[in-house]
Structure formats: structure tokens, C-alpha cells
Coordinates of C-alpha atoms and ligand atoms in Angstrom, one line a residue:
M293 CA 102.6 73.1 115.2
I294 CA 104.0 76.2 113.6
S295 CA 106.4 78.0 115.9
R296 CA 108.9 79.3 113.3
I297 CA 108.1 80.6 109.8
S298 CA 110.6 81.4 107.1
V299 CA 109.7 83.9 104.4
I300 CA 111.7 83.7 101.3
G301 CA 111.7 87.0 99.3
L302 CA 111.3 90.2 101.4
G303 CA 109.8 92.4 98.7
Y304 CA 106.4 94.2 98.6
I305 CA 104.6 91.0 99.6
G306 CA 107.1 89.0 101.6
L307 CA 108.2 91.8 104.0
P308 CA 104.7 92.9 105.1
T309 CA 103.7 89.2 105.4
A310 CA 106.7 88.4 107.5
A311 CA 106.1 91.5 109.8
V312 CA 102.4 90.6 110.3
F313 CA 103.2 87.0 111.3
A314 CA 105.9 88.3 113.7
D315 CA 103.5 90.8 115.2
A316 CA 101.2 87.8 115.9
G317 CA 103.9 86.4 118.1
V318 CA 105.4 83.8 115.6
E319 CA 109.2 83.7 115.3
V320 CA 109.9 84.8 111.7
I321 CA 113.1 84.6 109.7
G322 CA 113.0 86.5 106.5
T323 CA 115.5 85.7 103.7
D324 CA 116.5 87.8 100.7
V325 CA 119.4 87.8 98.3
N326 CA 119.5 91.6 98.5
E327 CA 122.1 92.2 101.3
E328 CA 121.2 95.9 101.5
A329 CA 117.6 95.1 102.1
V330 CA 118.5 92.5 104.8
R331 CA 120.7 95.1 106.6
S332 CA 118.0 97.7 106.4
I333 CA 115.3 95.3 107.7
N334 CA 117.5 94.2 110.6
A335 CA 117.8 97.9 111.5
G336 CA 114.0 98.1 111.6
E337 CA 113.8 100.2 108.4
P338 CA 111.7 98.9 105.4
H339 CA 113.4 99.2 102.0
I340 CA 110.0 99.7 100.4
V341 CA 107.3 102.2 101.0
E342 CA 104.0 100.9 102.3
P343 CA 101.7 102.8 104.7
D344 CA 102.4 101.9 108.4
L345 CA 105.0 99.2 107.6
D346 CA 107.8 101.3 109.1
V347 CA 106.2 101.4 112.6
L348 CA 105.2 97.7 112.4
L349 CA 108.7 96.6 111.3
R350 CA 110.5 98.6 114.0
R351 CA 108.2 97.0 116.6
V352 CA 108.7 93.4 115.5
V353 CA 112.5 93.8 115.0
E354 CA 112.9 95.4 118.4
A355 CA 110.8 92.6 120.0
G356 CA 113.2 90.1 118.4
K357 CA 110.3 88.4 116.5
L358 CA 111.6 89.2 113.0
R359 CA 115.1 88.7 111.7
A360 CA 116.4 88.9 108.2
T361 CA 119.2 86.8 106.7
T362 CA 120.7 86.0 103.3
E363 CA 120.6 82.3 103.9
V364 CA 117.5 80.2 104.4
E365 CA 117.2 78.8 108.0
Q366 CA 115.2 75.8 109.4
A367 CA 111.5 76.5 110.1
D368 CA 108.2 74.7 110.3
G369 CA 106.5 76.6 107.6
F370 CA 108.2 78.3 104.5
I371 CA 106.4 81.0 102.6
V372 CA 107.9 81.7 99.1
A373 CA 107.2 85.2 97.9
V374 CA 109.7 85.7 95.1
P375 CA 109.1 87.4 91.7
T376 CA 107.7 85.5 88.7
P377 CA 108.6 87.6 85.7
F378 CA 108.1 86.6 82.1
K379 CA 110.8 86.1 79.5
G380 CA 110.9 88.2 76.3
D381 CA 108.3 86.2 74.6
H382 CA 105.8 86.4 77.5
E383 CA 106.7 82.9 78.7
P384 CA 106.8 82.7 82.5
D385 CA 110.2 82.6 84.1
L386 CA 110.3 80.4 87.2
K387 CA 114.0 80.8 87.9
Y388 CA 113.4 82.5 91.3
I389 CA 111.0 79.8 92.5
E390 CA 113.6 77.2 91.4
A391 CA 116.3 79.0 93.3
A392 CA 114.1 79.3 96.4
S393 CA 113.3 75.6 96.2
K394 CA 117.0 74.7 96.1
A395 CA 117.7 77.0 99.1
I396 CA 114.8 75.6 101.2
A397 CA 115.4 71.9 100.4
P398 CA 118.5 71.2 102.6
K399 CA 116.6 72.7 105.6
L400 CA 113.5 70.5 105.3
K401 CA 112.4 68.0 108.0
T402 CA 109.4 65.7 108.2
G403 CA 106.2 67.7 108.9
D404 CA 107.3 70.9 107.2
L405 CA 105.0 73.0 105.0
I406 CA 106.0 75.0 102.0
I407 CA 103.6 77.6 100.6
L408 CA 104.1 79.3 97.2
E409 CA 102.6 82.8 97.4
S410 CA 104.2 84.1 94.2
T411 CA 101.7 84.6 91.4
S412 CA 102.4 81.6 89.2
P413 CA 101.3 79.9 86.0
V414 CA 99.2 76.8 86.4
G415 CA 101.5 73.9 87.3
A416 CA 104.2 75.9 89.1
T417 CA 103.4 74.5 92.5
E418 CA 103.8 71.0 91.2
K419 CA 107.0 72.0 89.6
M420 CA 108.3 73.5 92.9
A421 CA 107.4 70.2 94.6
E422 CA 109.5 68.3 91.9
W423 CA 112.5 70.6 92.4
L424 CA 112.3 70.0 96.2
A425 CA 111.9 66.3 95.8
A426 CA 114.9 66.1 93.5
E427 CA 117.1 67.7 96.2
R428 CA 115.7 65.5 99.1
P429 CA 115.3 61.9 98.1
D430 CA 115.2 61.0 101.8
L431 CA 111.8 62.7 102.3
T432 CA 108.5 62.0 100.6
F433 CA 106.5 64.7 98.8
P434 CA 102.7 64.9 97.9
Q435 CA 103.3 64.0 94.3
Q436 CA 104.9 60.7 95.5
A437 CA 103.1 59.8 98.7
G438 CA 99.8 61.8 98.6
E439 CA 98.2 62.4 102.0
A440 CA 101.0 60.4 103.7
S441 CA 103.8 62.7 102.5
D442 CA 106.5 63.9 104.9
I443 CA 106.3 67.4 103.4
R444 CA 103.2 69.4 102.7
V445 CA 103.1 71.7 99.6
A446 CA 100.4 74.4 98.9
H447 CA 99.8 77.4 96.7
C448 CA 98.2 80.4 98.4
P449 CA 98.4 83.4 96.0
E450 CA 98.8 86.8 97.6
R451 CA 96.0 89.2 96.6
V452 CA 96.8 92.3 98.5
L453 CA 96.6 95.8 97.0
P454 CA 99.8 97.8 97.2
G455 CA 99.0 100.8 99.4
K456 CA 96.7 98.7 101.6
I457 CA 98.8 95.7 102.2
L458 CA 98.8 95.6 106.0
I459 CA 95.0 95.8 106.1
E460 CA 94.3 93.4 103.2
V461 CA 96.9 90.7 104.3
I462 CA 94.7 90.3 107.4
E463 CA 91.2 91.1 106.2
N464 CA 91.1 89.5 102.7
S465 CA 89.8 86.0 102.1
R466 CA 92.5 83.6 100.9
V467 CA 92.4 80.9 98.3
V468 CA 94.4 78.0 99.7
G469 CA 95.3 75.3 97.1
G470 CA 96.8 72.2 98.5
M471 CA 98.6 69.5 96.5
T472 CA 96.5 67.2 98.8
P473 CA 93.6 68.1 101.2
K474 CA 96.1 67.7 104.1
C475 CA 98.5 70.1 102.5
A476 CA 95.6 72.6 102.2
Q477 CA 94.6 72.2 105.8
A478 CA 98.2 72.7 107.0
A479 CA 98.3 76.0 105.0
V480 CA 94.9 77.1 106.4
D481 CA 96.2 76.4 110.0
L482 CA 99.2 78.6 109.2
Y483 CA 97.2 81.5 107.7
K484 CA 94.6 81.4 110.5
I485 CA 97.3 82.7 112.8
V486 CA 96.8 86.1 111.2
V487 CA 94.1 86.0 108.5
K488 CA 90.6 87.1 109.6
G489 CA 89.1 86.6 106.1
E490 CA 87.8 83.2 105.0
C491 CA 90.3 80.6 103.8
I492 CA 88.8 78.8 100.8
V493 CA 90.3 75.4 100.1
T494 CA 90.9 74.1 96.6
T495 CA 93.6 72.4 94.6
A496 CA 96.9 74.0 93.9
R497 CA 96.1 74.3 90.1
T498 CA 92.8 76.0 90.7
A499 CA 94.4 78.4 93.2
E500 CA 97.0 79.3 90.6
M501 CA 94.4 79.9 88.0
A502 CA 92.2 81.9 90.5
K503 CA 94.9 84.5 91.0
L504 CA 95.6 84.8 87.3
T505 CA 91.9 85.1 86.6
E506 CA 91.4 87.9 89.1
N507 CA 94.1 90.0 87.5
A508 CA 93.1 89.2 84.0
F509 CA 89.5 90.2 84.8
R510 CA 90.8 93.6 86.0
D511 CA 93.0 93.9 82.9
V512 CA 90.2 93.2 80.5
N513 CA 88.0 95.7 82.3
I514 CA 90.7 98.4 82.3
A515 CA 91.2 97.7 78.6
F516 CA 87.5 98.4 78.0
A517 CA 87.9 101.8 79.7
N518 CA 91.1 102.5 77.8
E519 CA 89.5 101.6 74.5
L520 CA 86.6 103.9 75.3
S521 CA 89.0 106.8 75.9
L522 CA 90.4 106.4 72.4
I523 CA 86.9 106.2 70.9
C524 CA 85.7 109.2 72.9
D525 CA 88.8 111.2 71.9
R526 CA 88.0 110.6 68.2
L527 CA 84.3 111.5 68.7
D528 CA 85.1 114.5 70.8
I529 CA 83.3 113.2 73.9
D530 CA 84.5 113.6 77.5
V531 CA 85.2 110.0 78.5
W532 CA 85.1 110.6 82.2
E533 CA 81.7 112.3 82.1
L534 CA 80.5 109.4 79.9
I535 CA 81.8 106.7 82.3
K536 CA 80.3 108.5 85.3
M537 CA 76.9 108.6 83.6
A538 CA 77.0 105.0 82.3
N539 CA 78.0 103.8 85.8
L540 CA 74.7 105.1 87.2
H541 CA 73.1 102.1 85.5
P542 CA 72.7 99.5 88.2
R543 CA 74.5 96.7 86.3
V544 CA 77.3 98.8 84.7
S545 CA 80.6 99.5 86.5
I546 CA 83.3 100.7 84.1
L547 CA 86.8 101.3 85.4
Q548 CA 88.9 104.3 84.7
P549 CA 91.1 105.0 81.7
G550 CA 94.7 105.9 82.3
P551 CA 98.1 106.0 80.5
G552 CA 98.3 102.2 80.4
V553 CA 98.4 99.4 82.9
G554 CA 101.4 99.1 85.2
G555 CA 102.7 97.3 88.2
H556 CA 104.2 93.9 88.6
C557 CA 100.8 92.0 88.5
I558 CA 98.1 93.1 86.1
A559 CA 100.4 93.9 83.2
V560 CA 102.1 90.5 83.7
D561 CA 99.8 87.8 85.0
P562 CA 97.3 87.7 82.0
W563 CA 100.2 86.6 79.8
F564 CA 100.6 83.5 82.0
I565 CA 97.1 82.5 80.9
V566 CA 97.8 83.4 77.2
D567 CA 101.0 81.4 77.3
S568 CA 99.3 78.3 78.7
A569 CA 96.2 78.4 76.4
P570 CA 97.1 80.6 73.4
E571 CA 94.3 79.3 71.2
E572 CA 91.6 80.0 73.7
A573 CA 92.8 83.2 75.4
K574 CA 91.8 85.6 72.7
L575 CA 90.0 88.3 74.7
I576 CA 92.7 88.3 77.4
R577 CA 95.4 88.7 74.8
T578 CA 93.6 91.5 73.1
A579 CA 93.1 93.4 76.4
R580 CA 96.9 93.2 77.0
T581 CA 97.5 94.6 73.6
V582 CA 95.0 97.5 74.1
N583 CA 96.5 98.4 77.5
D584 CA 100.1 98.1 76.3
G585 CA 99.2 100.3 73.3
K586 CA 98.0 103.2 75.5
P587 CA 101.4 104.8 76.3
E588 CA 102.1 105.1 72.6
W589 CA 98.8 106.9 72.1
V590 CA 99.6 109.3 75.0
I591 CA 103.1 110.0 73.5
G592 CA 101.5 110.8 70.2
K593 CA 99.1 113.3 71.8
V594 CA 102.0 115.1 73.6
T595 CA 104.3 115.1 70.6
E596 CA 101.6 116.5 68.4
K597 CA 101.1 119.4 70.8
A598 CA 104.9 119.9 71.4
A599 CA 105.5 120.1 67.6
K600 CA 103.6 123.4 67.5
L601 CA 105.9 125.1 70.0
K602 CA 109.4 126.4 69.8
D603 CA 111.7 124.9 72.5
P604 CA 108.8 123.3 74.4
V605 CA 109.1 122.4 78.1
I606 CA 107.1 119.3 79.0
A607 CA 106.3 118.4 82.6
C608 CA 105.3 114.8 83.3
F609 CA 103.3 114.6 86.6
G610 CA 103.9 111.2 88.2
L611 CA 106.1 108.2 87.4
A612 CA 104.7 105.6 89.7
F613 CA 102.4 102.9 88.3
K614 CA 99.5 104.1 90.4
P615 CA 98.5 106.8 92.8
D616 CA 100.3 107.4 96.1
V617 CA 102.9 104.7 95.9
D618 CA 106.6 104.8 95.1
D619 CA 106.6 101.7 92.9
L620 CA 107.9 102.3 89.4
R621 CA 107.7 98.7 88.2
E622 CA 106.2 98.3 84.8
S623 CA 105.0 101.8 85.1
P624 CA 103.4 103.3 81.9
A625 CA 104.1 106.8 83.3
L626 CA 107.8 106.1 83.6
E627 CA 107.8 104.6 80.1
I628 CA 106.0 107.6 78.6
T629 CA 108.4 110.1 80.3
R630 CA 111.4 108.0 79.2
R631 CA 110.3 107.9 75.6
L632 CA 109.5 111.7 75.6
G633 CA 113.1 112.2 76.9
A634 CA 114.6 109.8 74.3
A635 CA 112.8 111.6 71.5
G636 CA 114.7 114.8 72.1
G637 CA 113.5 118.3 70.9
A638 CA 112.0 119.2 74.3
R639 CA 113.1 119.9 77.8
I640 CA 111.4 117.2 80.0
L641 CA 110.7 117.8 83.7
A642 CA 109.5 114.9 85.9
V643 CA 107.6 115.4 89.1
E644 CA 107.4 112.4 91.4
P645 CA 107.0 113.3 95.0
H646 CA 107.3 109.6 96.1
V647 CA 110.9 109.1 94.9
K648 CA 114.0 110.9 96.1
A649 CA 116.0 110.6 92.8
L650 CA 115.0 109.9 89.3
P651 CA 115.9 106.4 87.9
S652 CA 119.0 106.5 85.7
A653 CA 116.8 105.5 82.7
L654 CA 115.5 109.1 82.9
S655 CA 118.4 111.1 84.2
D656 CA 120.8 109.6 81.6
L657 CA 118.5 111.1 79.0
G658 CA 118.6 114.5 80.5
V659 CA 115.1 114.4 82.1
E660 CA 115.2 116.8 85.0
Q661 CA 113.6 116.1 88.4
A662 CA 111.4 119.0 89.4
D663 CA 109.1 119.8 92.3
L664 CA 105.4 120.6 91.7
D665 CA 105.8 124.4 91.8
T666 CA 108.9 124.5 89.5
A667 CA 107.1 122.3 87.0
L668 CA 104.0 124.4 87.0
A669 CA 106.0 127.6 86.7
E670 CA 108.2 126.4 83.8
A671 CA 106.2 124.0 81.7
D672 CA 104.4 124.8 78.5
I673 CA 102.7 121.3 78.4
C674 CA 101.6 119.6 81.6
V675 CA 101.0 115.8 81.2
L676 CA 99.2 114.3 84.1
L677 CA 100.2 110.6 84.3
V678 CA 99.4 109.5 87.8
D679 CA 96.5 110.7 90.0
H680 CA 98.7 111.3 93.1
S681 CA 96.8 113.1 95.9
D682 CA 99.4 116.0 95.6
F683 CA 98.3 116.6 92.0
K684 CA 94.6 116.4 92.6
T685 CA 94.6 119.4 95.0
I686 CA 96.5 122.0 92.9
D687 CA 94.7 125.2 92.1
R688 CA 93.3 124.8 88.5
A689 CA 94.0 128.4 87.8
R690 CA 97.7 127.5 87.6
L691 CA 97.0 125.5 84.5
D692 CA 95.1 128.2 82.7
D693 CA 98.0 129.2 80.4
K694 CA 99.2 125.6 79.9
I695 CA 98.5 122.9 77.4
V696 CA 97.2 120.0 79.4
V697 CA 97.2 116.3 78.5
D698 CA 95.4 114.7 81.4
T699 CA 95.4 110.9 81.2
R700 CA 93.6 110.4 84.4
G701 CA 90.7 112.8 84.3
V702 CA 91.9 114.8 87.3
W703 CA 92.4 118.3 85.9
Ligands
SAJ1055 N1 94.3 101.1 86.6 C1 93.6 101.8 85.7 N2 92.3 102.1 85.8 C2 91.6 101.6 86.8 C3 92.2 100.8 87.8 C4 93.6 100.6 87.7 O1 94.2 102.3 84.7 O2 90.4 101.8 86.9 C5 95.7 100.8 86.5 C6 96.5 101.4 87.6 O3 96.8 102.8 87.4 C7 97.8 100.6 87.5 C8 97.2 99.2 87.1 O4 95.9 99.4 86.6 O5 98.7 101.0 86.6 C9 97.1 98.2 88.2 O6 96.6 98.8 89.4 P1 95.6 98.2 90.4 O7 95.3 99.1 91.5 O8 94.4 97.7 89.6 O9 96.2 96.8 90.9 P2 97.6 96.4 91.5 O10 98.5 96.0 90.4 O11 98.1 97.4 92.4 O12 97.2 95.1 92.4 C10 96.5 94.1 91.7 C11 95.2 93.7 92.6 N3 94.4 92.8 91.8 C12 93.1 93.0 91.6 O13 92.5 94.0 92.0 C13 92.3 92.0 90.8 C14 95.7 93.1 93.9 O14 94.5 92.6 94.6 C15 96.6 91.9 93.7 O15 97.1 91.4 94.9 C16 97.8 92.5 92.9 O16 97.4 93.0 91.6 C17 98.8 91.4 92.7 O17 99.8 91.3 93.5 O18 98.6 90.5 91.9

């Protein structure tokens, strides 16, 4: 019986997950190493922007159902939602999972369940179970005792879309990979407290690969759109018109080109596949290269236009990795703006309605934060990097005397 859940890692996934379980009546303890985030959560204020999360968090904190701490506490089920970055050479870095395992281990008791939600390379769940077992020789784990183990271990990758997390965390189907069938069943029982979607049971390794596959699929398809945008530019064809027409075919569904692929998931996860099967993962690797090359191409376009002007003013519209979010992680828009600022020779304005202050990576270079009206008044070159709603609705006449580089097909 699950009456208390511990969520380790209170970021974009962990915090909404913790709040949703708390709202279903479960006692939830969230743990994070970030003391400021813990303080803010306990005050009922999210430290991240996600639609409706503020109202939900306030409700569950006031009801005493969710509490944040910096130290892991005892629970019946532990959900690990920590980052899984890669090292410089694209090798996955599991140090946060290892640290979480070491923090959970002393609190474990017979019957407990640990679920790894972090997107992970194949084999990470087994590795987590090994780290746990090394700390607790007094308990048995699935790799040692199979179905009879004291502790259950499963992988259930998060698959929610930032911006729609509170809906998708409940509605989406879940892939539940158990180290044994009993482990999977225990995880299904936990998720069924809140999840309305189907819970599909498999092995931990298949669940790990399923998540990586979904994001690699999207990356490959975005790479196709990005490559088309380069081809169309060379051939003087409007890529957005082309894609719209091609998509009228009943079996064609091309995604949208952009300034590159950002976020903490799609730009990262395919590398986990490439790292574990480098010989075979040719297409997946190429897609990463195509998408990672797009910012450079955009910078080239802007620089070419700026070179023709005296004292050019360049306004970059959007820094986030996708529309209507504040998340700047792995953002190609941020990278393009930073590199334009670093190149010198132009005044760079950055318009990002979703952040209060520019990151120091930009302000240190002299990039100035501007509101929409100032940027439209002062810029010679307007570079649309993110299709935020605020940018879509501007009066096109205000761009008539501007040089426009539109990476999103909005203007
Ligand atoms: N992008 C394009 N063109 C498109 C679609 C997206 O350039 O047509 C770009 C976006 O601008 C952004 C990047 O791709 O820079 C990724 O955005 P996204 O909306 O495709 O995905 P994420 O990173 O917000 O969330 C993805 C989702 N995975 C899939 O759709 C397969 C989500 O369901 C996952 O839970 C999430 O990754 C994750 O956490 O792994």
C-alpha cells in the first residue's frame, strides 16, 4: 500500500508529478538539492513556469499534502526525476542518479518501490539497482532475488510535453518497465493513483529504449524539415508553403523547420542511443548533426545581412527553446543570440517576454534586453527565433522597413 511518496528532483518533471500525486490525496515529500527551490515550494510558489502549476502547488502545500526538503525521507514509493545530461563526448552522465540512489538507500525498508523516471540510457535502471544494493546488503533487490526481492525497482520514463505537463501527466499512457513483473505491477499500482492513460508493462530496458526512441523519432523528423529549409533556401522556394502542400498528402506529415532543436530532451536523448550502438545508429547521429548545424546557418544568414549595414541593430525575438515557455535549456535561440553578441560589430537586442532578466551569458556580452515595441522601433534586422504567441500577433506593417530573418515561418 502506497501512502507516502518521495519525489527526488523537483524540476520540470518532479515538481508537477509531486503536486499531482499530492492533489490525489497521497502524502508527498519532495526532495531537491536546491535550497532556494525547496524554500519557494514550501511557500507554495513554483520555481519554474508551467501553466496552472502555481494554483495547484498552493493548494497542495496549504492542504499539507506536499512538503519539500533537502534530505530524502522514508516513504513507500520513491520517484527519481533527476537530470541525465551527457558528458562532453556525448556519453551519458549518470552522476545524479547515482547521488539519488545513495540518498534513498539508507531510508529503504522491505516492500518499498523505486521508480526511475529520468530519461536514461539502456541499462541505467539496472545500474541504479546495483548502487542501491551496494548500500543496503541487508535487503534483497530484483537482480539478486528476482520476484522474491524485498525492494522493487522499475523504470517509467516521463513523456510529458512542457507547457502541457499537468494535463499529460494524467492523460498520457505510460510505459512501465519493471526489473521483474512484480516490480512493474507495483509501479502500475502507484501510477494508477493519478494516471488515466493506459499503463503498458514491459522490461526496464525496453522502457528505457522506448523513451529514447520517441525523442529520436521526433529529432529525425525535425532534421528532415530543417534540411528541407536549407535546400529550399538554395532553390528559392518557400519551405513553409512547400510543407503545407506536401502535408495535404494523406501519408505525409512533415514537421516544422526552426533555428535548431533545443530543450533538455530531444537534443540530448538521441545521443544516448548513438553512444550505446555507434555502428548502427547512423541516421540518428546524422539527424543530430543536421539539427545542431542549423544555428550556425541562421547566424550566417544574419551576419551576411548585417555586413551590408553601417552600425546595424539586430533584434532577436525569443530566447526560449520553444514557444510560450520560459525554459532556456539547450536553446538554439539563446545560442544564436549569444554568438551574434560575441561576434561584435552590431548592437544586439533580445526580446523574451517569458524571462525577467537576461542570462549573464548574454548581458556580459552587452546584449540588451528590450520589449517588443522598443525592438520593433530600433532594429534594422529582426530575427524571429521563437514562435511565441506575442510575436505571432504583431502588425506585419511594423516590419515593412525591416530586414527580416524568420526561422519559424511566422512573419
Ligand atoms: N521543434 C521544431 N520543429 C517542430 C517541432 C519541434 O523545430 O516541428 C523544436 C522545438 O522548437 C524545440 C525542440 O524541437 O526546440 C523540442 O520541442 P518539442 O516540443 O518537440 O519537444 P520537448 O522537448 O518539449 O518535449 C519532448 C516530447 N517528446 C516527443 O514529443 C517525442 C515530450 O513528450 C517528452 O516528454 C519530452 O521531450 C521529454 O521530456 O523527453
